[in-house]
Protein backbone atom coordinates (compact mmCIF):
# COMPACT_ATOMS: atom_id res chain seq x y z
CA UNK A 1 0.00 0.00 0.00
CA UNK A 2 1.14 3.56 -0.77
CA UNK A 3 2.42 5.58 2.19
CA UNK A 4 4.45 8.71 2.85
CA UNK A 5 7.82 7.27 3.85
CA UNK A 6 10.72 9.18 5.38
CA UNK A 7 13.56 7.20 3.80
CA UNK A 8 16.29 9.08 5.66
CA UNK A 9 16.83 12.61 6.91
CA UNK A 10 15.66 15.04 4.18
CA UNK A 11 14.31 12.34 1.82
CA UNK A 12 10.56 11.70 1.54
CA UNK A 13 8.90 9.29 -0.87
CA UNK A 14 5.31 8.38 -1.63
CA UNK A 15 5.73 4.68 -2.33
CA UNK A 16 4.54 1.15 -1.66
CA UNK A 17 5.44 -0.32 1.70
CA UNK A 18 4.28 -3.38 3.66
CA UNK A 19 2.39 -2.37 6.79
CA UNK A 20 0.77 -4.89 9.16
CA UNK A 21 -2.95 -5.16 8.36
CA UNK A 22 -3.92 -8.04 10.65
CA UNK A 23 -6.88 -7.05 12.82
CA UNK A 24 -6.41 -8.58 16.28
CA UNK A 25 -9.40 -9.40 18.52
CA UNK A 26 -9.23 -6.01 20.28
CA UNK A 27 -8.32 -3.94 17.20
CA UNK A 28 -10.12 -1.92 14.59
CA UNK A 29 -9.05 -1.22 11.02
CA UNK A 30 -9.48 2.37 9.89
CA UNK A 31 -9.64 3.87 6.39
CA UNK A 32 -7.61 7.04 6.99
CA UNK A 33 -9.34 10.23 5.87
CA UNK A 34 -7.38 13.25 7.16
CA UNK A 35 -3.90 13.53 8.69
CA UNK A 36 -2.36 16.64 10.25
CA UNK A 37 1.27 17.55 9.67
CA UNK A 38 2.93 17.89 13.08
CA UNK A 39 6.08 19.73 14.11
CA UNK A 40 7.57 16.39 15.17
CA UNK A 41 6.99 14.85 11.69
CA UNK A 42 8.70 17.89 10.18
CA UNK A 43 11.59 17.67 12.64
CA UNK A 44 12.26 14.02 11.72
CA UNK A 45 12.24 15.12 8.06
CA UNK A 46 14.70 17.98 8.59
CA UNK A 47 16.88 16.53 11.39
CA UNK A 48 16.37 12.73 11.31
CA UNK A 49 16.00 12.63 15.09
CA UNK A 50 14.28 14.10 18.12
CA UNK A 51 16.40 13.69 21.25
CA UNK A 52 16.98 9.98 21.82
CA UNK A 53 14.63 8.94 18.95
CA UNK A 54 16.82 8.51 15.88
CA UNK A 55 15.61 7.46 12.43
CA UNK A 56 17.62 4.32 11.50
CA UNK A 57 15.29 2.80 8.88
CA UNK A 58 12.58 4.11 6.53
CA UNK A 59 9.53 5.19 8.56
CA UNK A 60 5.98 6.20 7.59
CA UNK A 61 5.18 9.68 8.98
CA UNK A 62 1.95 11.05 10.49
CA UNK A 63 0.18 10.62 13.83
CA UNK A 64 -2.73 13.12 13.86
CA UNK A 65 -5.51 11.24 12.12
CA UNK A 66 -9.21 10.69 11.61
CA UNK A 67 -10.98 8.15 9.44
CA UNK A 68 -13.71 5.53 9.14
CA UNK A 69 -13.75 2.04 10.63
CA UNK A 70 -13.78 -0.70 7.98
CA UNK A 71 -13.25 -3.78 10.20
CA UNK A 72 -13.47 -4.65 13.89
CA UNK A 73 -11.90 -7.46 15.92
CA UNK A 74 -14.09 -10.14 17.50
CA UNK A 75 -13.92 -8.63 21.04
CA UNK A 76 -14.74 -5.05 20.00
CA UNK A 77 -18.16 -3.89 21.22
CA UNK A 78 -17.69 -0.11 21.54
CA UNK A 79 -17.16 0.59 17.83
CA UNK A 80 -18.66 -0.65 14.57
CA UNK A 81 -17.88 -0.64 10.85
CA UNK A 82 -18.82 2.76 9.42
CA UNK A 83 -18.07 4.73 12.60
CA UNK A 84 -16.13 7.95 12.01
CA UNK A 85 -13.24 8.08 14.48
CA UNK A 86 -10.01 9.73 15.54
CA UNK A 87 -7.11 7.89 17.10
CA UNK A 88 -4.77 8.40 20.02
CA UNK A 89 -1.34 7.65 18.51
CA UNK A 90 0.34 6.12 21.56
CA UNK A 91 -0.23 2.48 22.47
CA UNK A 92 0.89 1.72 26.02
CA UNK A 93 1.25 -1.68 27.66
CA UNK A 94 -2.05 -1.72 29.53
CA UNK A 95 -0.70 -4.02 32.23
CA UNK A 96 2.31 -1.80 32.94
CA UNK A 97 2.80 -0.08 36.28
CA UNK A 98 2.36 3.40 34.70
CA UNK A 99 -0.86 2.37 32.95
CA UNK A 100 -2.25 0.94 36.18
CA UNK A 101 -1.61 4.35 37.79
CA UNK A 102 -3.55 6.07 34.98
CA UNK A 103 -0.32 7.58 33.61
CA UNK A 104 -0.17 5.55 30.41
CA UNK A 105 1.43 8.48 28.57
CA UNK A 106 4.62 7.95 30.57
CA UNK A 107 4.64 4.16 30.21
CA UNK A 108 8.24 3.46 29.11
CA UNK A 109 6.92 0.74 26.77
CA UNK A 110 4.55 3.06 24.86
CA UNK A 111 4.65 2.66 21.07
CA UNK A 112 3.85 6.00 19.40
CA UNK A 113 3.05 6.47 15.71
CA UNK A 114 5.87 8.04 13.68
CA UNK A 115 8.37 7.85 16.52
CA UNK A 116 11.28 5.63 15.40
CA UNK A 117 11.07 2.72 14.88
CA UNK A 118 7.23 2.78 14.86
CA UNK A 119 5.49 3.60 11.55
CA UNK A 120 2.96 6.44 11.38
CA UNK A 121 -0.34 6.50 9.50
CA UNK A 122 0.11 8.59 6.34
CA UNK A 123 -1.30 5.65 4.40
CA UNK A 124 -4.79 4.54 3.28
CA UNK A 125 -5.34 2.12 6.20
CA UNK A 126 -4.22 1.64 9.80
CA UNK A 127 -4.89 -1.03 12.42
CA UNK A 128 -5.21 0.25 16.00
CA UNK A 129 -6.52 -0.89 19.40
CA UNK A 130 -10.21 -0.01 19.85
CA UNK A 131 -9.30 1.24 23.34
CA UNK A 132 -7.42 4.17 21.78
CA UNK A 133 -9.92 4.89 19.00
CA UNK A 134 -12.65 7.49 19.62
CA UNK A 135 -15.97 7.93 17.82
CA UNK A 136 -16.47 11.41 16.35
CA UNK A 137 -19.77 13.08 17.27
CA UNK A 138 -21.84 13.75 14.11
CA UNK A 139 -21.11 17.48 14.26
CA UNK A 140 -17.32 16.96 14.28
CA UNK A 141 -15.69 16.78 10.84
CA UNK A 142 -12.73 14.56 9.89
CA UNK A 143 -10.58 17.71 9.70
CA UNK A 144 -11.52 18.59 13.28
CA UNK A 145 -11.06 14.96 14.32
CA UNK A 146 -7.46 15.13 13.09
CA UNK A 147 -6.98 18.26 15.26
CA UNK A 148 -7.86 16.41 18.49
CA UNK A 149 -4.31 15.06 18.90
CA UNK A 150 -2.55 18.46 19.04
CA UNK A 151 -5.45 19.92 21.07
CA UNK A 152 -5.06 17.04 23.54
CA UNK A 153 -1.70 18.49 24.56
CA UNK A 154 -3.46 21.75 25.48
CA UNK A 155 -6.06 19.71 27.37
CA UNK A 156 -3.35 17.89 29.30
CA UNK A 157 -1.67 21.21 30.15
CA UNK A 158 -4.94 22.76 31.35
CA UNK A 159 -5.65 19.64 33.40
CA UNK A 160 -2.21 19.67 35.02
CA UNK A 161 -2.63 23.40 35.79
CA UNK A 162 -5.69 22.64 37.99
CA UNK A 163 -7.42 25.79 36.74
CA UNK A 164 -9.98 27.42 39.04
CA UNK A 165 -12.86 29.39 37.40
CA UNK A 166 -11.76 32.96 36.77
CA UNK A 167 -8.04 32.26 36.70
CA UNK A 168 -5.84 34.52 34.60
CA UNK A 169 -3.39 32.55 32.47
CA UNK A 170 -0.24 33.57 30.62
CA UNK A 171 1.01 31.46 27.70
CA UNK A 172 4.56 31.88 26.39
CA UNK A 173 4.63 31.15 22.65
CA UNK A 174 1.84 31.50 20.05
CA UNK A 175 2.83 28.49 17.92
CA UNK A 176 0.31 25.70 17.30
CA UNK A 177 0.76 24.25 20.78
CA UNK A 178 0.64 27.65 22.52
CA UNK A 179 -2.69 28.38 20.83
CA UNK A 180 -4.03 24.92 21.75
CA UNK A 181 -2.99 25.53 25.37
CA UNK A 182 -4.68 28.95 25.40
CA UNK A 183 -7.93 27.49 24.02
CA UNK A 184 -7.91 24.64 26.54
CA UNK A 185 -7.19 27.09 29.38
CA UNK A 186 -10.23 29.18 28.38
CA UNK A 187 -12.38 26.05 28.07
CA UNK A 188 -11.09 25.00 31.50
CA UNK A 189 -12.43 28.17 33.14
CA UNK A 190 -9.81 30.89 32.70
CA UNK A 191 -11.33 34.36 32.45
CA UNK A 192 -8.58 35.66 30.19
CA UNK A 193 -5.42 34.33 28.60
CA UNK A 194 -2.46 36.51 27.69
CA UNK A 195 -0.23 35.00 25.01
CA UNK A 196 3.22 36.23 23.99
CA UNK A 197 5.28 35.87 20.83
CA UNK A 198 7.63 37.80 18.56
CA UNK A 199 5.43 37.12 15.50
CA UNK A 200 2.58 39.57 14.89
CA UNK A 201 1.03 37.10 12.42
CA UNK A 202 0.89 34.27 14.95
CA UNK A 203 -0.46 36.59 17.62
CA UNK A 204 -3.20 37.81 15.28
CA UNK A 205 -4.40 34.22 14.76
CA UNK A 206 -4.46 33.60 18.52
CA UNK A 207 -6.12 36.90 19.43
CA UNK A 208 -8.93 36.32 16.92
CA UNK A 209 -10.41 34.13 19.68
CA UNK A 210 -12.42 36.04 22.33
CA UNK A 211 -10.62 35.87 25.68
CA UNK A 212 -7.11 35.63 24.22
CA UNK A 213 -5.00 38.81 24.43
CA UNK A 214 -1.83 39.15 22.33
CA UNK A 215 1.43 40.48 23.74
CA UNK A 216 4.01 41.31 21.08
CA UNK A 217 7.47 40.85 22.57
CA UNK A 218 8.91 43.23 19.98
CA UNK A 219 6.94 46.00 21.73
CA UNK A 220 6.98 45.08 25.42
CA UNK A 221 8.13 42.39 27.84
CA UNK A 222 5.70 39.68 28.92
CA UNK A 223 6.46 40.58 32.54
CA UNK A 224 5.30 44.17 32.00
CA UNK A 225 2.13 43.02 30.22
CA UNK A 226 1.25 40.45 32.91
CA UNK A 227 2.01 43.03 35.59
CA UNK A 228 -0.39 45.53 34.03
CA UNK A 229 -3.11 42.93 33.43
CA UNK A 230 -2.99 41.63 36.99
CA UNK A 231 -2.12 44.90 38.77
CA UNK A 232 1.21 43.52 39.92
CA UNK A 233 -0.14 40.24 41.36
CA UNK A 234 0.96 37.86 38.58
CA UNK A 235 -0.83 35.21 36.52
CA UNK A 236 -2.52 32.32 38.32
CA UNK A 237 -1.07 29.93 35.76
CA UNK A 238 1.87 30.41 33.41
CA UNK A 239 2.22 27.93 30.55
CA UNK A 240 5.64 27.70 28.87
CA UNK A 241 4.84 26.61 25.30
CA UNK A 242 7.83 27.94 23.36
CA UNK A 243 10.55 25.47 24.35
CA UNK A 244 12.97 28.41 24.22
CA UNK A 245 15.71 28.56 26.86
CA UNK A 246 15.25 32.34 27.01
CA UNK A 247 11.66 31.88 28.18
CA UNK A 248 12.98 30.46 31.45
CA UNK A 249 14.72 33.74 32.34
CA UNK A 250 12.32 35.45 34.72
CA UNK A 251 9.66 32.78 34.13
CA UNK A 252 8.61 32.69 37.78
CA UNK A 253 8.27 36.47 37.97
CA UNK A 254 5.16 36.03 35.82
CA UNK A 255 3.50 33.70 38.36
CA UNK A 256 1.46 35.02 41.28
CA UNK A 257 2.41 33.84 44.77
CA UNK A 258 1.20 30.25 45.08
CA UNK A 259 0.43 30.01 41.37
CA UNK A 260 1.51 27.37 38.90
CA UNK A 261 4.06 27.12 36.10
CA UNK A 262 3.23 24.41 33.54
CA UNK A 263 6.09 23.33 31.28
CA UNK A 264 4.85 22.21 27.86
CA UNK A 265 7.58 23.24 25.40
CA UNK A 266 10.59 20.95 25.08
CA UNK A 267 13.92 22.82 25.10
CA UNK A 268 16.61 21.15 22.98
CA UNK A 269 19.31 21.55 25.65
CA UNK A 270 19.29 21.83 29.44
CA UNK A 271 18.15 25.28 30.61
CA UNK A 272 19.00 27.48 33.59
CA UNK A 273 16.26 27.58 36.16
CA UNK A 274 15.66 30.32 38.81
CA UNK A 275 15.05 28.10 41.83
CA UNK A 276 14.97 31.05 44.27
CA UNK A 277 12.38 32.82 42.11
CA UNK A 278 10.16 29.74 42.24
CA UNK A 279 10.68 29.08 45.95
CA UNK A 280 10.05 32.67 47.04
CA UNK A 281 6.54 32.45 45.53
CA UNK A 282 6.02 28.77 46.32
CA UNK A 283 5.30 28.16 42.64
CA UNK A 284 3.85 24.76 41.81
CA UNK A 285 5.71 23.36 38.80
CA UNK A 286 3.97 20.89 36.50
CA UNK A 287 5.22 19.12 33.39
CA UNK A 288 3.30 17.79 30.40
CA UNK A 289 4.28 14.79 28.27
CA UNK A 290 1.74 14.13 25.52
CA UNK A 291 -1.62 13.32 27.23
CA UNK A 292 -3.69 10.68 28.94
CA UNK A 293 -7.48 10.34 29.26
CA UNK A 294 -8.33 13.60 27.49
CA UNK A 295 -9.49 12.59 23.97
CA UNK A 296 -13.13 12.07 25.06
CA UNK A 297 -13.20 15.45 26.78
CA UNK A 298 -11.59 17.19 23.81
CA UNK A 299 -14.25 15.74 21.49
CA UNK A 300 -17.05 16.85 23.85
CA UNK A 301 -15.70 20.41 23.86
CA UNK A 302 -15.43 20.52 20.06
CA UNK A 303 -18.90 19.01 19.58
CA UNK A 304 -20.42 21.50 22.05
CA UNK A 305 -19.05 24.42 20.03
CA UNK A 306 -17.07 25.72 23.02
CA UNK A 307 -13.81 25.05 21.19
CA UNK A 308 -13.51 25.81 17.47
CA UNK A 309 -10.30 24.49 15.93
CA UNK A 310 -11.35 25.05 12.29
CA UNK A 311 -9.70 28.50 11.95
CA UNK A 312 -6.37 26.87 12.78
CA UNK A 313 -6.41 24.64 9.68
CA UNK A 314 -4.52 26.87 7.26
CA UNK A 315 -3.88 24.54 4.33
CA UNK A 316 -5.13 21.19 2.99
CA UNK A 317 -3.24 19.00 0.49
CA UNK A 318 -4.18 15.91 -1.50
CA UNK A 319 -2.36 12.70 -0.53
CA UNK A 320 -0.43 12.74 -3.83
CA UNK A 321 0.90 16.19 -2.83
CA UNK A 322 2.06 15.07 0.64
CA UNK A 323 5.69 15.99 -0.01
CA UNK A 324 4.65 19.52 -1.05
CA UNK A 325 2.72 19.77 2.22
CA UNK A 326 5.84 18.83 4.17
CA UNK A 327 8.02 21.25 2.22
CA UNK A 328 5.56 24.03 3.03
CA UNK A 329 5.64 23.00 6.70
CA UNK A 330 9.44 23.26 6.62
CA UNK A 331 9.05 26.89 5.43
CA UNK A 332 7.32 27.55 8.79
CA UNK A 333 5.22 30.42 7.46
CA UNK A 334 4.06 32.55 10.41
CA UNK A 335 0.52 32.55 8.96
CA UNK A 336 0.38 28.72 9.01
CA UNK A 337 -0.87 26.90 12.10
CA UNK A 338 -1.88 23.43 10.88
CA UNK A 339 -1.51 21.85 7.45
CA UNK A 340 -3.53 18.73 6.74
CA UNK A 341 -3.35 15.95 4.17
CA UNK A 342 -6.48 14.38 2.70
CA UNK A 343 -5.71 10.69 2.34
CA UNK A 344 -9.22 9.64 1.33
CA UNK A 345 -10.05 9.97 -2.37
CA UNK A 346 -13.50 11.53 -2.10
CA UNK A 347 -12.42 14.34 0.25
ZN1 LIG B 1 1.30 16.07 16.76
mmCIF file of N, CA and C in Angstrom, residues 112-194:
data_model
loop_
_atom_site.group_PDB
_atom_site.id
_atom_site.type_symbol
_atom_site.label_atom_id
_atom_site.label_comp_id
_atom_site.label_asym_id
_atom_site.label_seq_id
_atom_site.Cartn_x
_atom_site.Cartn_y
_atom_site.Cartn_z
ATOM 1 N N UNK A 112 4.509 4.781 19.885
ATOM 2 C CA UNK A 112 3.848 5.997 19.405
ATOM 3 C C UNK A 112 4.064 6.136 17.914
ATOM 4 N N UNK A 113 2.965 6.342 17.171
ATOM 5 C CA UNK A 113 3.050 6.468 15.711
ATOM 6 C C UNK A 113 4.106 7.500 15.295
ATOM 7 N N UNK A 114 4.870 7.149 14.291
ATOM 8 C CA UNK A 114 5.871 8.038 13.680
ATOM 9 C C UNK A 114 6.911 8.520 14.689
ATOM 10 N N UNK A 115 7.235 7.645 15.632
ATOM 11 C CA UNK A 115 8.371 7.853 16.519
ATOM 12 C C UNK A 115 9.261 6.630 16.325
ATOM 13 N N UNK A 116 10.476 6.798 15.795
ATOM 14 C CA UNK A 116 11.277 5.628 15.403
ATOM 15 C C UNK A 116 11.363 4.608 16.529
ATOM 16 N N UNK A 117 11.217 3.323 16.218
ATOM 17 C CA UNK A 117 11.068 2.716 14.879
ATOM 18 C C UNK A 117 9.616 2.438 14.482
ATOM 19 N N UNK A 118 8.644 3.101 15.097
ATOM 20 C CA UNK A 118 7.231 2.780 14.862
ATOM 21 C C UNK A 118 6.699 3.586 13.670
ATOM 22 N N UNK A 119 6.055 2.905 12.702
ATOM 23 C CA UNK A 119 5.486 3.602 11.550
ATOM 24 C C UNK A 119 4.305 4.481 11.950
ATOM 25 N N UNK A 120 4.135 5.600 11.242
ATOM 26 C CA UNK A 120 2.960 6.445 11.383
ATOM 27 C C UNK A 120 1.849 5.996 10.461
ATOM 28 N N UNK A 121 0.903 6.907 10.177
ATOM 29 C CA UNK A 121 -0.337 6.500 9.498
ATOM 30 C C UNK A 121 -0.632 7.334 8.244
ATOM 31 N N UNK A 122 0.377 7.918 7.618
ATOM 32 C CA UNK A 122 0.106 8.594 6.340
ATOM 33 C C UNK A 122 0.040 7.536 5.242
ATOM 34 N N UNK A 123 -1.067 6.802 5.259
ATOM 35 C CA UNK A 123 -1.304 5.648 4.396
ATOM 36 C C UNK A 123 -2.815 5.434 4.353
ATOM 37 N N UNK A 124 -3.325 4.684 3.389
ATOM 38 C CA UNK A 124 -4.785 4.537 3.283
ATOM 39 C C UNK A 124 -5.447 3.807 4.461
ATOM 40 N N UNK A 125 -4.725 2.891 5.118
ATOM 41 C CA UNK A 125 -5.337 2.117 6.204
ATOM 42 C C UNK A 125 -4.390 2.009 7.398
ATOM 43 N N UNK A 126 -4.991 1.894 8.591
ATOM 44 C CA UNK A 126 -4.218 1.636 9.804
ATOM 45 C C UNK A 126 -4.997 0.677 10.684
ATOM 46 N N UNK A 127 -4.275 -0.153 11.429
ATOM 47 C CA UNK A 127 -4.892 -1.034 12.425
ATOM 48 C C UNK A 127 -4.483 -0.512 13.799
ATOM 49 N N UNK A 128 -5.466 -0.411 14.725
ATOM 50 C CA UNK A 128 -5.210 0.255 16.000
ATOM 51 C C UNK A 128 -6.091 -0.368 17.076
ATOM 52 N N UNK A 129 -5.652 -0.363 18.349
ATOM 53 C CA UNK A 129 -6.524 -0.888 19.399
ATOM 54 C C UNK A 129 -7.810 -0.053 19.527
ATOM 55 N N UNK A 130 -8.938 -0.722 19.669
ATOM 56 C CA UNK A 130 -10.208 -0.013 19.848
ATOM 57 C C UNK A 130 -10.157 0.890 21.077
ATOM 58 N N UNK A 131 -9.372 0.480 22.088
ATOM 59 C CA UNK A 131 -9.298 1.243 23.341
ATOM 60 C C UNK A 131 -8.732 2.644 23.137
ATOM 61 N N UNK A 132 -8.011 2.854 22.034
ATOM 62 C CA UNK A 132 -7.416 4.174 21.775
ATOM 63 C C UNK A 132 -7.974 4.790 20.488
ATOM 64 N N UNK A 133 -9.210 4.390 20.173
ATOM 65 C CA UNK A 133 -9.919 4.892 18.995
ATOM 66 C C UNK A 133 -11.236 5.508 19.487
ATOM 67 N N UNK A 134 -11.541 6.729 19.055
ATOM 68 C CA UNK A 134 -12.653 7.493 19.623
ATOM 69 C C UNK A 134 -13.636 7.886 18.540
ATOM 70 N N UNK A 135 -14.915 7.593 18.777
ATOM 71 C CA UNK A 135 -15.972 7.928 17.818
ATOM 72 C C UNK A 135 -16.150 9.435 17.739
ATOM 73 N N UNK A 136 -16.237 9.979 16.521
ATOM 74 C CA UNK A 136 -16.473 11.413 16.349
ATOM 75 C C UNK A 136 -17.966 11.681 16.471
ATOM 76 N N UNK A 137 -18.361 12.663 17.304
ATOM 77 C CA UNK A 137 -19.772 13.084 17.273
ATOM 78 C C UNK A 137 -20.130 13.543 15.854
ATOM 79 N N UNK A 138 -21.425 13.449 15.488
ATOM 80 C CA UNK A 138 -21.840 13.747 14.105
ATOM 81 C C UNK A 138 -21.435 15.149 13.664
ATOM 82 N N UNK A 139 -21.399 16.087 14.615
ATOM 83 C CA UNK A 139 -21.108 17.485 14.257
ATOM 84 C C UNK A 139 -19.615 17.754 14.090
ATOM 85 N N UNK A 140 -18.773 16.759 14.367
ATOM 86 C CA UNK A 140 -17.324 16.960 14.278
ATOM 87 C C UNK A 140 -16.811 16.372 12.966
ATOM 88 N N UNK A 141 -16.177 17.210 12.158
ATOM 89 C CA UNK A 141 -15.686 16.778 10.842
ATOM 90 C C UNK A 141 -14.406 15.946 10.984
ATOM 91 N N UNK A 142 -14.016 15.283 9.884
ATOM 92 C CA UNK A 142 -12.733 14.560 9.885
ATOM 93 C C UNK A 142 -11.573 15.533 10.132
ATOM 94 N N UNK A 143 -11.658 16.722 9.520
ATOM 95 C CA UNK A 143 -10.584 17.712 9.697
ATOM 96 C C UNK A 143 -10.436 18.079 11.174
ATOM 97 N N UNK A 144 -11.574 18.287 11.852
ATOM 98 C CA UNK A 144 -11.519 18.588 13.283
ATOM 99 C C UNK A 144 -11.047 17.369 14.078
ATOM 100 N N UNK A 145 -11.480 16.186 13.639
ATOM 101 C CA UNK A 145 -11.056 14.960 14.318
ATOM 102 C C UNK A 145 -9.541 14.810 14.312
ATOM 103 N N UNK A 146 -8.927 15.220 13.183
ATOM 104 C CA UNK A 146 -7.465 15.129 13.093
ATOM 105 C C UNK A 146 -6.779 16.236 13.896
ATOM 106 N N UNK A 147 -7.542 17.201 14.409
ATOM 107 C CA UNK A 147 -6.979 18.260 15.264
ATOM 108 C C UNK A 147 -7.024 17.876 16.747
ATOM 109 N N UNK A 148 -7.703 16.780 17.065
ATOM 110 C CA UNK A 148 -7.857 16.408 18.486
ATOM 111 C C UNK A 148 -6.500 16.093 19.105
ATOM 112 N N UNK A 149 -5.621 15.445 18.325
ATOM 113 C CA UNK A 149 -4.314 15.060 18.902
ATOM 114 C C UNK A 149 -3.518 16.287 19.359
ATOM 115 N N UNK A 150 -3.281 17.296 18.508
ATOM 116 C CA UNK A 150 -2.553 18.457 19.038
ATOM 117 C C UNK A 150 -3.332 19.193 20.137
ATOM 118 N N UNK A 151 -4.671 19.247 20.019
ATOM 119 C CA UNK A 151 -5.451 19.916 21.070
ATOM 120 C C UNK A 151 -5.348 19.171 22.395
ATOM 121 N N UNK A 152 -5.151 17.855 22.318
ATOM 122 C CA UNK A 152 -5.056 17.043 23.540
ATOM 123 C C UNK A 152 -3.878 17.494 24.411
ATOM 124 N N UNK A 153 -2.836 18.008 23.777
ATOM 125 C CA UNK A 153 -1.697 18.493 24.564
ATOM 126 C C UNK A 153 -2.122 19.719 25.373
ATOM 127 N N UNK A 154 -2.907 20.613 24.738
ATOM 128 C CA UNK A 154 -3.461 21.749 25.477
ATOM 129 C C UNK A 154 -4.363 21.286 26.607
ATOM 130 N N UNK A 155 -5.161 20.264 26.342
ATOM 131 C CA UNK A 155 -6.060 19.714 27.366
ATOM 132 C C UNK A 155 -5.269 19.153 28.543
ATOM 133 N N UNK A 156 -4.182 18.454 28.226
ATOM 134 C CA UNK A 156 -3.354 17.889 29.296
ATOM 135 C C UNK A 156 -2.738 19.020 30.126
ATOM 136 N N UNK A 157 -2.282 20.082 29.446
ATOM 137 C CA UNK A 157 -1.667 21.213 30.150
ATOM 138 C C UNK A 157 -2.688 21.900 31.064
ATOM 139 N N UNK A 158 -3.898 22.109 30.537
ATOM 140 C CA UNK A 158 -4.939 22.759 31.345
ATOM 141 C C UNK A 158 -5.325 21.880 32.533
ATOM 142 N N UNK A 159 -5.322 20.575 32.317
ATOM 143 C CA UNK A 159 -5.650 19.642 33.395
ATOM 144 C C UNK A 159 -4.579 19.682 34.481
ATOM 145 N N UNK A 160 -3.314 19.615 34.054
ATOM 146 C CA UNK A 160 -2.210 19.666 35.015
ATOM 147 C C UNK A 160 -2.202 20.989 35.796
ATOM 148 N N UNK A 161 -2.654 22.079 35.145
ATOM 149 C CA UNK A 161 -2.635 23.401 35.788
ATOM 150 C C UNK A 161 -3.605 23.479 36.957
ATOM 151 N N UNK A 162 -4.624 22.608 36.968
ATOM 152 C CA UNK A 162 -5.690 22.644 37.990
ATOM 153 C C UNK A 162 -6.323 24.033 38.032
ATOM 154 N N UNK A 163 -6.807 24.460 36.886
ATOM 155 C CA UNK A 163 -7.421 25.786 36.742
ATOM 156 C C UNK A 163 -8.644 25.906 37.656
ATOM 157 N N UNK A 164 -8.797 27.090 38.257
ATOM 158 C CA UNK A 164 -9.984 27.421 39.044
ATOM 159 C C UNK A 164 -10.757 28.469 38.235
ATOM 160 N N UNK A 165 -12.111 28.420 38.209
ATOM 161 C CA UNK A 165 -12.855 29.392 37.404
ATOM 162 C C UNK A 165 -12.403 30.819 37.689
ATOM 163 N N UNK A 166 -12.176 31.574 36.616
ATOM 164 C CA UNK A 166 -11.761 32.961 36.769
ATOM 165 C C UNK A 166 -10.267 33.174 36.761
ATOM 166 N N UNK A 167 -9.500 32.115 36.749
ATOM 167 C CA UNK A 167 -8.037 32.260 36.702
ATOM 168 C C UNK A 167 -7.593 33.101 35.503
ATOM 169 N N UNK A 168 -6.499 33.838 35.712
ATOM 170 C CA UNK A 168 -5.841 34.521 34.602
ATOM 171 C C UNK A 168 -4.615 33.688 34.219
ATOM 172 N N UNK A 169 -4.513 33.364 32.931
ATOM 173 C CA UNK A 169 -3.386 32.549 32.466
ATOM 174 C C UNK A 169 -2.481 33.369 31.566
ATOM 175 N N UNK A 170 -1.215 32.982 31.535
ATOM 176 C CA UNK A 170 -0.242 33.575 30.618
ATOM 177 C C UNK A 170 0.426 32.433 29.870
ATOM 178 N N UNK A 171 0.422 32.518 28.539
ATOM 179 C CA UNK A 171 1.011 31.463 27.702
ATOM 180 C C UNK A 171 2.202 32.043 26.956
ATOM 181 N N UNK A 172 3.361 31.431 27.107
ATOM 182 C CA UNK A 172 4.557 31.879 26.388
ATOM 183 C C UNK A 172 4.650 31.099 25.081
ATOM 184 N N UNK A 173 4.522 31.808 23.957
ATOM 185 C CA UNK A 173 4.632 31.151 22.646
ATOM 186 C C UNK A 173 3.288 30.981 21.977
ATOM 187 N N UNK A 174 3.111 31.583 20.787
ATOM 188 C CA UNK A 174 1.841 31.499 20.050
ATOM 189 C C UNK A 174 1.953 30.575 18.840
ATOM 190 N N UNK A 175 2.794 29.539 18.948
ATOM 191 C CA UNK A 175 2.828 28.493 17.922
ATOM 192 C C UNK A 175 1.579 27.628 18.052
ATOM 193 N N UNK A 176 1.494 26.560 17.242
ATOM 194 C CA UNK A 176 0.305 25.703 17.300
ATOM 195 C C UNK A 176 0.002 25.207 18.718
ATOM 196 N N UNK A 177 1.019 24.789 19.445
ATOM 197 C CA UNK A 177 0.763 24.248 20.780
ATOM 198 C C UNK A 177 0.369 25.365 21.752
ATOM 199 N N UNK A 178 1.014 26.528 21.657
ATOM 200 C CA UNK A 178 0.640 27.652 22.520
ATOM 201 C C UNK A 178 -0.823 28.023 22.339
ATOM 202 N N UNK A 179 -1.280 28.040 21.085
ATOM 203 C CA UNK A 179 -2.687 28.384 20.829
ATOM 204 C C UNK A 179 -3.605 27.284 21.380
ATOM 205 N N UNK A 180 -3.225 26.027 21.199
ATOM 206 C CA UNK A 180 -4.033 24.917 21.755
ATOM 207 C C UNK A 180 -4.124 25.026 23.278
ATOM 208 N N UNK A 181 -3.003 25.376 23.918
ATOM 209 C CA UNK A 181 -2.990 25.527 25.372
ATOM 210 C C UNK A 181 -3.918 26.672 25.786
ATOM 211 N N UNK A 182 -3.839 27.796 25.068
ATOM 212 C CA UNK A 182 -4.681 28.947 25.400
ATOM 213 C C UNK A 182 -6.163 28.590 25.283
ATOM 214 N N UNK A 183 -6.530 27.867 24.219
ATOM 215 C CA UNK A 183 -7.934 27.490 24.021
ATOM 216 C C UNK A 183 -8.405 26.528 25.119
ATOM 217 N N UNK A 184 -7.541 25.589 25.480
ATOM 218 C CA UNK A 184 -7.908 24.638 26.537
ATOM 219 C C UNK A 184 -8.012 25.348 27.886
ATOM 220 N N UNK A 185 -7.148 26.343 28.115
ATOM 221 C CA UNK A 185 -7.190 27.089 29.380
ATOM 222 C C UNK A 185 -8.505 27.862 29.489
ATOM 223 N N UNK A 186 -8.940 28.463 28.379
ATOM 224 C CA UNK A 186 -10.227 29.177 28.383
ATOM 225 C C UNK A 186 -11.366 28.189 28.628
ATOM 226 N N UNK A 187 -11.325 27.055 27.910
ATOM 227 C CA UNK A 187 -12.379 26.051 28.074
ATOM 228 C C UNK A 187 -12.387 25.516 29.503
ATOM 229 N N UNK A 188 -11.215 25.512 30.140
ATOM 230 C CA UNK A 188 -11.092 25.002 31.503
ATOM 231 C C UNK A 188 -11.508 26.013 32.566
ATOM 232 N N UNK A 189 -11.887 27.223 32.161
ATOM 233 C CA UNK A 189 -12.427 28.174 33.137
ATOM 234 C C UNK A 189 -11.649 29.457 33.313
ATOM 235 N N UNK A 190 -10.542 29.623 32.567
ATOM 236 C CA UNK A 190 -9.811 30.890 32.704
ATOM 237 C C UNK A 190 -10.669 32.044 32.184
ATOM 238 N N UNK A 191 -10.558 33.187 32.863
ATOM 239 C CA UNK A 191 -11.326 34.363 32.448
ATOM 240 C C UNK A 191 -10.647 35.053 31.280
ATOM 241 N N UNK A 192 -9.330 35.055 31.276
ATOM 242 C CA UNK A 192 -8.580 35.661 30.189
ATOM 243 C C UNK A 192 -7.233 34.968 30.068
ATOM 244 N N UNK A 193 -6.713 34.960 28.860
ATOM 245 C CA UNK A 193 -5.415 34.335 28.601
ATOM 246 C C UNK A 193 -4.553 35.325 27.836
ATOM 247 N N UNK A 194 -3.436 35.701 28.414
ATOM 248 C CA UNK A 194 -2.461 36.508 27.687
ATOM 249 C C UNK A 194 -1.506 35.557 26.987
#
